[in-house]
Coordinates of C-alpha atoms in Angstrom, one line a residue:
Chain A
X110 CA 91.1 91.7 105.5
X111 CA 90.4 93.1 102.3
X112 CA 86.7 93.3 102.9
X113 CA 87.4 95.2 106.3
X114 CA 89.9 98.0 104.4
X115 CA 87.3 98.8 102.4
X116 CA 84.5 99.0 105.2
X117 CA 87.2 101.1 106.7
X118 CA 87.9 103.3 103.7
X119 CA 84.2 103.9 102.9
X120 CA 84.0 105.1 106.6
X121 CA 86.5 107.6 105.9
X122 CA 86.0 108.9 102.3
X123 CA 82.1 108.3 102.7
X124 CA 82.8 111.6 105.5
X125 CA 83.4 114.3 102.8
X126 CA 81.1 112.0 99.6
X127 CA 78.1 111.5 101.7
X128 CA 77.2 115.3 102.2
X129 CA 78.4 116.0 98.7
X130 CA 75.5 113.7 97.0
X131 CA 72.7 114.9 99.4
X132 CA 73.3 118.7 98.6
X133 CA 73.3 117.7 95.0
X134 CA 70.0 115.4 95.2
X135 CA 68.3 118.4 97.7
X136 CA 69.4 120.9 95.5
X137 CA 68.3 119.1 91.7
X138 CA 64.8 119.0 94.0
X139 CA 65.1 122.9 94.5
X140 CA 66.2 122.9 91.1
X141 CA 62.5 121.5 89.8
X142 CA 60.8 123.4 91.9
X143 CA 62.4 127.0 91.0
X144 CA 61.7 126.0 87.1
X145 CA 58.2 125.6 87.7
X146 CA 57.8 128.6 89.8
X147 CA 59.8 130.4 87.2
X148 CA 57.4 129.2 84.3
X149 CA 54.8 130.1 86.7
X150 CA 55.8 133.6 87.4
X151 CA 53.7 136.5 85.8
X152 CA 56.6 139.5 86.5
X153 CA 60.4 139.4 87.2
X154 CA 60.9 140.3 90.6
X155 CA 63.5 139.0 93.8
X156 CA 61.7 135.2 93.4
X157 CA 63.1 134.9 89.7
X158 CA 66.4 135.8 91.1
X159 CA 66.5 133.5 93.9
X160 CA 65.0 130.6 91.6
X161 CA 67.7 131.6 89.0
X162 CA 70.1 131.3 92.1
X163 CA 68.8 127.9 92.9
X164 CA 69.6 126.8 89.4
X165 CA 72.8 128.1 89.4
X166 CA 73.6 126.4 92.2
X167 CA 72.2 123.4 90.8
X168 CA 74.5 122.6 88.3
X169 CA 77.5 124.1 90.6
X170 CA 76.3 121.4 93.2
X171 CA 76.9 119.2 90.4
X172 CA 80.2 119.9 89.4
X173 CA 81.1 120.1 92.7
X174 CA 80.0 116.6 93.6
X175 CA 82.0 115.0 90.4
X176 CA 85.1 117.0 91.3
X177 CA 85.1 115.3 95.0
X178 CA 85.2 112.2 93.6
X179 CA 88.2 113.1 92.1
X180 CA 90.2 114.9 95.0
X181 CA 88.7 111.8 97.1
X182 CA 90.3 109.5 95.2
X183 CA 93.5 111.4 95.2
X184 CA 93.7 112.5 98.5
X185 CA 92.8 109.6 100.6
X186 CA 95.6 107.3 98.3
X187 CA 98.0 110.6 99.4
X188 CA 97.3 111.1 102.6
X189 CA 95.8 107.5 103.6
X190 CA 99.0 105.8 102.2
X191 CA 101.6 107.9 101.3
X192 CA 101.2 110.2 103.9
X193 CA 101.3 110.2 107.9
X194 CA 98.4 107.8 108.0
X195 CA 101.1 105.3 105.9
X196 CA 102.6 104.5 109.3
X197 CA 99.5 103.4 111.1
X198 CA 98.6 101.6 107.5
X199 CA 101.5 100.2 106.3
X200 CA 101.9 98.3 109.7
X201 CA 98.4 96.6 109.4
X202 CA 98.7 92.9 108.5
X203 CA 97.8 93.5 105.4
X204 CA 99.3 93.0 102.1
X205 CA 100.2 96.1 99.8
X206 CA 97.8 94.3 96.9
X207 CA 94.9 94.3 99.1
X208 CA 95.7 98.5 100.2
X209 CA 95.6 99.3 96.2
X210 CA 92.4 97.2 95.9
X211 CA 90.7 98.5 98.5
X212 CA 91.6 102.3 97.6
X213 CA 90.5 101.4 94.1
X214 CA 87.2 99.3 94.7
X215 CA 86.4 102.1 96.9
X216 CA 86.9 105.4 94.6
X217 CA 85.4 103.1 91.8
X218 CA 82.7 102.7 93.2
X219 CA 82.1 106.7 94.1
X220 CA 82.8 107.3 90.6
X221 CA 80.0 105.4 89.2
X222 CA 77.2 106.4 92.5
X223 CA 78.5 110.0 91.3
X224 CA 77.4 109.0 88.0
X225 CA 73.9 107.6 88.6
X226 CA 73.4 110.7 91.2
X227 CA 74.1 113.2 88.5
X228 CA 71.4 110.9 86.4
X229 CA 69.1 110.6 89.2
X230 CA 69.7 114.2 90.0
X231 CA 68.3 115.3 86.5
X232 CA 65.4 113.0 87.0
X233 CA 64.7 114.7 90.2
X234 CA 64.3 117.7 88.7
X235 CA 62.4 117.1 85.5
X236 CA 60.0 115.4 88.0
X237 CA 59.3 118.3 90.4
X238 CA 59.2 120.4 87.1
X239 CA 56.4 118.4 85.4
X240 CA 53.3 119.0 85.7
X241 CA 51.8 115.2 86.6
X242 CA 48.4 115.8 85.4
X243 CA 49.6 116.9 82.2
X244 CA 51.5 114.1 81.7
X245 CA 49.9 111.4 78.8
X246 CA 50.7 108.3 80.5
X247 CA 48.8 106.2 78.0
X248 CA 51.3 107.9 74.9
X249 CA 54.4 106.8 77.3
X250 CA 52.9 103.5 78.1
X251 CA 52.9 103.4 74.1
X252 CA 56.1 104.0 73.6
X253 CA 57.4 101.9 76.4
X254 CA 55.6 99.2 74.9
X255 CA 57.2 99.6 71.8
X256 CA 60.1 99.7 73.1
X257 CA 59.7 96.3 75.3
X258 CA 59.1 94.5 72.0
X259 CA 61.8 95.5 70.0
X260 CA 64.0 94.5 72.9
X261 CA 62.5 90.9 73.0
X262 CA 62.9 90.7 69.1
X263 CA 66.7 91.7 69.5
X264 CA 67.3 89.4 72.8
X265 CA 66.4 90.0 75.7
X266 CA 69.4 87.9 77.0
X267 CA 71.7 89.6 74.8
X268 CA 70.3 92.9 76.4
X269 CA 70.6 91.9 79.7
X270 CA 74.5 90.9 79.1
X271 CA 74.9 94.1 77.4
X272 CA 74.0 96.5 80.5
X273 CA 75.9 93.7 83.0
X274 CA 79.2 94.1 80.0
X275 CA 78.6 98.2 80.1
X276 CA 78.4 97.7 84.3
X277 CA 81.6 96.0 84.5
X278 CA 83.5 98.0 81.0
X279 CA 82.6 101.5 83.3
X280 CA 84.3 99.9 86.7
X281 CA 87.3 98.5 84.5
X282 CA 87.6 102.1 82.7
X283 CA 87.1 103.7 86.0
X284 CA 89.8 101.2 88.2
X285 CA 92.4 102.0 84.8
X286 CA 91.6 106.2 85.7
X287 CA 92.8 105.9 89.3
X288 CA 95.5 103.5 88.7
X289 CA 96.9 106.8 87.0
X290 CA 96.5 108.8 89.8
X291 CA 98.3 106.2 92.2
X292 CA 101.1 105.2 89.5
X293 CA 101.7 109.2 89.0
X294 CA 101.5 109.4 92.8
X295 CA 104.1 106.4 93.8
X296 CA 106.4 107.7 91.6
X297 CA 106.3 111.1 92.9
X298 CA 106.5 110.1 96.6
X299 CA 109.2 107.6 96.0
X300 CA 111.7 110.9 95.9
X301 CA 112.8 112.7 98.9
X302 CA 111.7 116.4 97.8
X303 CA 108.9 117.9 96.3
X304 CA 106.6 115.3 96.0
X305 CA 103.1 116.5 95.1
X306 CA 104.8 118.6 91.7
X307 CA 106.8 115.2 90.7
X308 CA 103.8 113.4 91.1
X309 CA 101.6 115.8 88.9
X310 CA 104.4 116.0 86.2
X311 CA 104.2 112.3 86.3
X312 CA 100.7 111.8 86.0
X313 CA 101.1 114.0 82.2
X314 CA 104.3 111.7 81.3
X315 CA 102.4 108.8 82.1
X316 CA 99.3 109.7 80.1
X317 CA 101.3 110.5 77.0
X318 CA 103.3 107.6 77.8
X319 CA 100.1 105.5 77.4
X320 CA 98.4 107.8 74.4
X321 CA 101.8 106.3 72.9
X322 CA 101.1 102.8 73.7
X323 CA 97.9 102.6 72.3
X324 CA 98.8 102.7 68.3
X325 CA 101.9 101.1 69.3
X326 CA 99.7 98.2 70.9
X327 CA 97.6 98.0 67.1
X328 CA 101.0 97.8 65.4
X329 CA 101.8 95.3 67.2
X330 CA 98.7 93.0 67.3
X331 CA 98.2 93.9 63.7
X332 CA 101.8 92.8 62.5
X333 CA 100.8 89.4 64.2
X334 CA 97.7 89.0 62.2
X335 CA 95.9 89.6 65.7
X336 CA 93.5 92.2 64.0
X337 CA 92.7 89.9 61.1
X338 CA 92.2 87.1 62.2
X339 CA 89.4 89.2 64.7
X340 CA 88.0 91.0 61.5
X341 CA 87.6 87.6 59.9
X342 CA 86.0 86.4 62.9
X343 CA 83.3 88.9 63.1
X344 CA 82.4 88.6 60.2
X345 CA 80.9 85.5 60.6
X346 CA 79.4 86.4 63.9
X347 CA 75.5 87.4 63.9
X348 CA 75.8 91.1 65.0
X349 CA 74.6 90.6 68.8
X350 CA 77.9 88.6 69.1
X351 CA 79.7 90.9 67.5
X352 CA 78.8 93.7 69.9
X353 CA 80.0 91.1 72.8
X354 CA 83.1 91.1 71.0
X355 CA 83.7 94.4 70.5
X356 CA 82.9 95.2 74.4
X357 CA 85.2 92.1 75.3
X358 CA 87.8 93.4 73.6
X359 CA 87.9 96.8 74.9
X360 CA 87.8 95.2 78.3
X361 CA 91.0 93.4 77.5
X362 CA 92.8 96.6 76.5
X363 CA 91.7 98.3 80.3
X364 CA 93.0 94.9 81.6
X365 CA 96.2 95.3 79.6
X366 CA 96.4 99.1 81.0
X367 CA 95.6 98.3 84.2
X368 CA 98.7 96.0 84.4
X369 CA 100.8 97.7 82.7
X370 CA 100.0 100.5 86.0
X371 CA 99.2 98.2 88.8
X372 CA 103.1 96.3 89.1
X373 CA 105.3 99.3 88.9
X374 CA 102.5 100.7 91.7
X375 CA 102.9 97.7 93.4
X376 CA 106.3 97.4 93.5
X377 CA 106.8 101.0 94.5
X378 CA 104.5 100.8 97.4
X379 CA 106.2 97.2 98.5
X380 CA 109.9 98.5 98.2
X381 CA 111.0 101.8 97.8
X382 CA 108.0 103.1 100.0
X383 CA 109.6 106.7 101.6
X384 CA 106.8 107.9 104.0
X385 CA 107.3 111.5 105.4
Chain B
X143 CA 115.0 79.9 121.9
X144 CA 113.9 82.2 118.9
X145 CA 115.1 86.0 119.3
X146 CA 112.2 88.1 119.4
X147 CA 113.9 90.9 117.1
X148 CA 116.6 89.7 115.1
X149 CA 118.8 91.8 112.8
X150 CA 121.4 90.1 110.7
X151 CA 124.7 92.0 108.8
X152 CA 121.7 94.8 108.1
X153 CA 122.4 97.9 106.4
X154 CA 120.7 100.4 104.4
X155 CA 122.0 102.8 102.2
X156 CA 119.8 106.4 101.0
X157 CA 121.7 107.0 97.5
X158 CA 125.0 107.6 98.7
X159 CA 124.1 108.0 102.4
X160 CA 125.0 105.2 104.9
X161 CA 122.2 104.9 107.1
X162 CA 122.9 101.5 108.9
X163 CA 126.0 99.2 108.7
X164 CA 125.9 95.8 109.3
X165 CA 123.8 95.7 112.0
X166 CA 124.2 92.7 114.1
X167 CA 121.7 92.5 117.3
X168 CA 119.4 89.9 119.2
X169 CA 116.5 90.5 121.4
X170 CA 115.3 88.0 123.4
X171 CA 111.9 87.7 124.5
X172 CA 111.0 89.7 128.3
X173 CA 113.1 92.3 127.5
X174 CA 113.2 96.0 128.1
X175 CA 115.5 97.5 125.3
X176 CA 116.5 101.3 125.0
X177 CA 118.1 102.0 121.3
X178 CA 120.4 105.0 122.5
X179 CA 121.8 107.4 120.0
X180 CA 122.1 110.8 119.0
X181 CA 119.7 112.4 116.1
X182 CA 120.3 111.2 113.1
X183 CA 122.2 108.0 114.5
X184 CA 119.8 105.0 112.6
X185 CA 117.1 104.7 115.7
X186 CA 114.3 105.6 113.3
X187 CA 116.1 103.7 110.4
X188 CA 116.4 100.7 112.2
X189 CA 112.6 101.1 113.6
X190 CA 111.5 101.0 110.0
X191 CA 113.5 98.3 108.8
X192 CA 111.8 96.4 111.2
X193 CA 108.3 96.9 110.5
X194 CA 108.8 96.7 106.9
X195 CA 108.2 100.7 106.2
X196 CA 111.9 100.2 104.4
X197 CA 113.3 97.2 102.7
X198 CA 116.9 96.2 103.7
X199 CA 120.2 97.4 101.2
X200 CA 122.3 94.5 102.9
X201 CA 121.3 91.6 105.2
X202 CA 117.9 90.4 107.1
X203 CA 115.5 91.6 109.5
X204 CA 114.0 88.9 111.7
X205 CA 110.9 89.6 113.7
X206 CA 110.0 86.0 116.0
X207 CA 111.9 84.2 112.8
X208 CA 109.9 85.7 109.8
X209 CA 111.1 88.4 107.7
X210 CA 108.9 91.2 108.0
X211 CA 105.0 91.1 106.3
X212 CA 101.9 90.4 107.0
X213 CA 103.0 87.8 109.7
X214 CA 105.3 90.0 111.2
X215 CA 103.3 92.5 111.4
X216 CA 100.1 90.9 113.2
X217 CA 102.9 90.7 116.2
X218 CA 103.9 93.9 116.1
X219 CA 103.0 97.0 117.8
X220 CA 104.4 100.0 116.9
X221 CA 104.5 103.7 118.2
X222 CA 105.7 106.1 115.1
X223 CA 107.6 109.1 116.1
X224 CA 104.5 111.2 114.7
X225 CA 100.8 111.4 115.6
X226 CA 99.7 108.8 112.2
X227 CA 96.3 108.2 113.4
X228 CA 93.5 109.6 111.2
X229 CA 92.3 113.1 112.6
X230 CA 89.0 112.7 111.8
X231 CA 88.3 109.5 114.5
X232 CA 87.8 109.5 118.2
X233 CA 89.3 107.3 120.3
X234 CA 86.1 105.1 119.8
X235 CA 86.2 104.9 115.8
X236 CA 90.0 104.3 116.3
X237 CA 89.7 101.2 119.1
X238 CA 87.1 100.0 116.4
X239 CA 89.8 99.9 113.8
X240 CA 92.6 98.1 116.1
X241 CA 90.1 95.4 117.0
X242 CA 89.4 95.0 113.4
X243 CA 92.3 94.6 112.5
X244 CA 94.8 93.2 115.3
X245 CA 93.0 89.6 117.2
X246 CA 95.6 90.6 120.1
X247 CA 93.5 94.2 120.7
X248 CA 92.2 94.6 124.2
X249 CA 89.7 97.0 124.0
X250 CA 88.9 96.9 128.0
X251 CA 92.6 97.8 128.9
X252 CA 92.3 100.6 125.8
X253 CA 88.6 101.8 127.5
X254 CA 90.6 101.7 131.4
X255 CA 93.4 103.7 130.4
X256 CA 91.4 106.0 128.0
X257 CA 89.0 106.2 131.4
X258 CA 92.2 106.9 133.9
X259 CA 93.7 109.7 131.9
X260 CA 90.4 111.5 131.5
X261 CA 90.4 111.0 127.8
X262 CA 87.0 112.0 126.1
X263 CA 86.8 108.9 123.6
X264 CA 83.9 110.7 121.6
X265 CA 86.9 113.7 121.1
X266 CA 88.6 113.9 117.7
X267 CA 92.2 113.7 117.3
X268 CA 92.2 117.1 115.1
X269 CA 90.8 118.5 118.5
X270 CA 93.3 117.3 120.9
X271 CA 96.8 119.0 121.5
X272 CA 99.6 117.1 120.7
X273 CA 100.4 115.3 123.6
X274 CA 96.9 114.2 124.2
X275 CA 97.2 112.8 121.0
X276 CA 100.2 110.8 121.6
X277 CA 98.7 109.4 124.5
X278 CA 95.9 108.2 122.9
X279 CA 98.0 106.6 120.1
X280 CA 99.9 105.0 123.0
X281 CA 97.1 103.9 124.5
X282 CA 96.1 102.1 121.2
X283 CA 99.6 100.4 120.7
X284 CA 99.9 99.6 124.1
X285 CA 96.5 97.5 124.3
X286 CA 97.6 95.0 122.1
X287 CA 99.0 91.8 123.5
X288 CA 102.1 92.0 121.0
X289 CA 105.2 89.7 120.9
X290 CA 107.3 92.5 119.9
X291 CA 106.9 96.7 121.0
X292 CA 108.9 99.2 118.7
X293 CA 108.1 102.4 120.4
X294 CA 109.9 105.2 118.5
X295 CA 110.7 108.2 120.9
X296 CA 107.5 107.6 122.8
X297 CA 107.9 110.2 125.5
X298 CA 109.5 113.2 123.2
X299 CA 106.5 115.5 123.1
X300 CA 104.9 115.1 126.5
X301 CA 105.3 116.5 130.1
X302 CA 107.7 115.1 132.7
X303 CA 104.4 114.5 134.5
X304 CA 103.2 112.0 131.4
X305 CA 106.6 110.5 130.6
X306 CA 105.9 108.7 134.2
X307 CA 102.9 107.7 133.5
X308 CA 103.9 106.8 129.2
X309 CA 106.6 104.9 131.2
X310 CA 104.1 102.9 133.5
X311 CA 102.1 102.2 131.4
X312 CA 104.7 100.0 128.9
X313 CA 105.8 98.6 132.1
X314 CA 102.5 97.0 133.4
X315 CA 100.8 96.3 130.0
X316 CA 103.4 94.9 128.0
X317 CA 103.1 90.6 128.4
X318 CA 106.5 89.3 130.0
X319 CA 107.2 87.3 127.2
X320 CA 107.3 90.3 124.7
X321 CA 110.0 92.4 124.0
X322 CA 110.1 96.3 124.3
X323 CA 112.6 98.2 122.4
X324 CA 112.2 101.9 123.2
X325 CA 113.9 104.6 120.5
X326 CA 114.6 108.1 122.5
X327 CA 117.5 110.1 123.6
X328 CA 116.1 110.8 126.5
X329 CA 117.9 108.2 128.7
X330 CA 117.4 109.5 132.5
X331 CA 113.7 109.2 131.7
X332 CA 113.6 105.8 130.7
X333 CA 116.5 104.3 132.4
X334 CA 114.9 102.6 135.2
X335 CA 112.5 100.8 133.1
X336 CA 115.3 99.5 130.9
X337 CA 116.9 95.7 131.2
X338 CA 119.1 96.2 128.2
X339 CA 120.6 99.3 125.6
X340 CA 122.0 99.4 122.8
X341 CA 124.7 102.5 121.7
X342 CA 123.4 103.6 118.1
X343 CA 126.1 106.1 116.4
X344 CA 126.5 106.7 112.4
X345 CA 124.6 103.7 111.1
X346 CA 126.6 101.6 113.4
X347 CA 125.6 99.6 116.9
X348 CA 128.6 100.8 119.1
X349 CA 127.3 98.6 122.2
X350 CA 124.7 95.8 123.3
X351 CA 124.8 95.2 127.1
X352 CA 122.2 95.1 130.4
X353 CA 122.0 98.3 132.4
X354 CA 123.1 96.6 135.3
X355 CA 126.8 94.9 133.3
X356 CA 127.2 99.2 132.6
X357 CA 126.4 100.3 136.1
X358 CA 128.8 97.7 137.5
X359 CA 131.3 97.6 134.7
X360 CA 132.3 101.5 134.7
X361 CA 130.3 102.7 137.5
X362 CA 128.2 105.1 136.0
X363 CA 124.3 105.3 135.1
X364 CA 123.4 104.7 131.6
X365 CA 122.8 108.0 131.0
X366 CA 126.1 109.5 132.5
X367 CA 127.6 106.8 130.1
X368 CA 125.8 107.8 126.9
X369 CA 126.8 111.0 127.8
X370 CA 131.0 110.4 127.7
X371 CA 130.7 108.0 124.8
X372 CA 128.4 110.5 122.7
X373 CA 130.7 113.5 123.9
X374 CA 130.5 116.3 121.6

């Protein structure tokens, strides 16, 4: 069932992302294009206007696609599962884990395609903006090359684990952002009356709740010789291990986050649910 | 034989607000079941408790034995008192999303009734009035070959000309061996369709008996009945 919420809940968020990331790509594209014909231009007249438009509206159309994935992410836990839609989905058979997986497999996943379309938007546009012909691929190849080599000298395995460890630390870190969100938001729709403004004023007590937590959680692991013990252990480490460590480690923290927001969420959602 | 809708000493409190108060009832399988009662009188409450929307203060729910969850709920159909489909789907993307997720969806009986009313299935819900959205939400619980029906004030928002056919269609698609129990307080209209009621008032059941024990028993219609017990 889980695999057929989330087929279900990139049909509906996909409606408003999907338009978002093809203005953005067609627009970077515009983008490249105006640069060059800006460069290109011998007097300022209407074009350099309109290409200075295009830019603008570049990096707007870039804005505007990360904010979506925000407001996605909110709205469709609001209005999806909180809302009047909480009737139709609170009565699937489906269990309340699987709803709060799917929403956050989901929006994690259009946070990091946001991501690598703001990357591949940039590319777009340095590529219509270059001149091909001017390019010296053999200088490129070079450095490439270069680069290749000092990879295999470092590990090429370690490497590999390195971007699959960054992959999975960016999904963890992005699952631990909306678990804010839907804590903030199952505590605010728990009450009878206003809501949306309980929800928002706990979203900021649960930040500072957490920015708490975290020397509190040092204090704690360091009093039990936790931090030692991991300092002594590094040290004997070669430094490619120690890097696996480090990224390991802060991958345990998100986990320990992520709990710490998932049960009350969970429990919420299962018990004191109070749909409109 | 297991009661299709079982609720056990159930009550539910909001803070200090009584909601429901030991709530004893039994519904057996094949029937027809109005839950009568003024606004405010637990209908909705009740409806809720059922389908696992609110957890119990006091006492058990039993839907076909189970408590309610994801068991429950695959034998469920339910009709909110509010249009809680998305507005954004047709009637085609929505009977995609039943048959996804209910194995008792009949999407030819959804496509035939869609068909009979003259329902555009390629229409989205944000573009339909009100009442042609409820019929379409009908339509959708109604296809389902459910052990139990909660239908939560089904014919409230639609015209006298569409309660008939709202009240038709519950009659001929619902399986004999299912249960119906229909939430409204509008008793003349669904009367003839009804085997059994039940008097909600204040959290409390104030009667469980067949429509034919009242009719012979004081002589009245259930609706001229509801009428001198609820007497303002």
């Amino acid at each position: 069932m889980l695999g057929k919420l989330i087929k279900h809940e990139f049909k509906g968020s996909g409606r408003t992302m999907v338009p978002f990331i093809l203005m953005c790509l067609g627009l970077s594209v515009l983008a490249g294009l105006s640069i060059r014909g800006m460069e290109n231009l011998q007097d300022y007249g209407w074009f350099t206007v309109l290409f200075g438009i295009v830019i603008f509206l570049f990096v707007v159309g870039l804005m505007a696609v990360c904010i979506m994935a925000l407001v996605v992410c909110i709205e469709r836990f609001r209005k999806n599962l909180l809302g009047d839609e909480g009737y139709l989905m609170f009565t699937l058979p489906v269990s309340v884990d699987e709803h709060i997986f799917a929403k956050l497999i989901v929006s994690s996943v259009w946070f990091v395609v946001t991501w690598l379309v703001c990357m591949l938007a940039f590319v777009l546009m340095l590529l219509c903006n270059v001149d091909m012909i001017e390019v010296n691929w053999s200088e490129i190849g070079y450095v490439l090359n270069e680069v290749w080599g000092r990879l295999v000298d470092f590990g090429l395995l370690h490497i590999i684990a390195y971007i699959l460890e960054l992959l999975v630390l960016i999904f963890a870190a992005c699952c631990v952002t909306c678990m804010q969100f839907y804590s903030a938001m199952a505590i605010g729709y728990s009450f009878s009356n206003h809501k949306l403004l309980l929800s928002v004023v706990f979203f900021f007590v649960i930040n500072v709740a957490l920015s708490i937590l975290q020397p509190l959680l040092l204090s704690i692991t360091g009093n039990a010789g936790v931090i030692d013990f991991m300092i002594e252990s590094v040290e004997n480490m070669s430094a490619p291990v120690t890097v696996h460590m480090i990224l390991l480690g802060t991958f345990l923290y998100m986990l320990i986050l992520f709990v710490i927001l998932y049960f009350p969420t969970r429990l919420l959602l299962k018990h004191k649910l109070n749909l409109p | 034989m297991t009661a299709t809708f079982e609720c056990k000493g159930l009550s539910k409190n909001f803070g200090s607000t009584q909601a429901l108060e030991d709530v004893n009832i039994s519904i057996a399988p094949g029937r027809v079941v109005g839950l009568l009662g003024p606004n405010g009188s637990g209908k909705t409450t009740l409806i809720k408790l059922a389908n696992g929307l609110l957890t119990p203060s006091e006492g058990e729910v039993l839907i076909c034995g189970d408590h309610p969850g994801v068991e429950s709920k695959a034998v469920v159909s339910y009709l909110p008192d509010k249009t809680c489909m998305p507005l954004w789907m047709n009637a085609l993307q929505l009977m995609d999303f039943f048959q996804d997720f209910y194995q008792d969806f009949d999407r030819q009986r959804a496509e035939n009734m869609l068909q009979r009313l003259g329902l555009d299935d390629r229409q989205r819900l944000r573009q339909m009035s009100k009442g042609t959205r409820e019929k379409v939400q009908l339509i959708m619980v109604m296809s389902r070959k459910a052990k139990l029906y909660l239908l939560d004030e089904p014919i409230g928002g639609v015209d006298p000309a569409t309660r008939d056919y709202i009240l038709d269609t519950i009659i001929r698609n619902y399986d004999p061996e299912a249960a119906v129990v229909i939430s409204t307080h509008l008793i003349s209209d669904v009367e003839k369709i009804l085997d059994e009621v039940l008097f909600i008032n204040r959290g409390r059941i104030m009667l469980q008996a067949s429509v034919d024990d009242i009719r012979q028993q004081y002589g009245k219609s259930v609706d001229e009945y509801f009428r001198e017990v609820f007497k303002c």
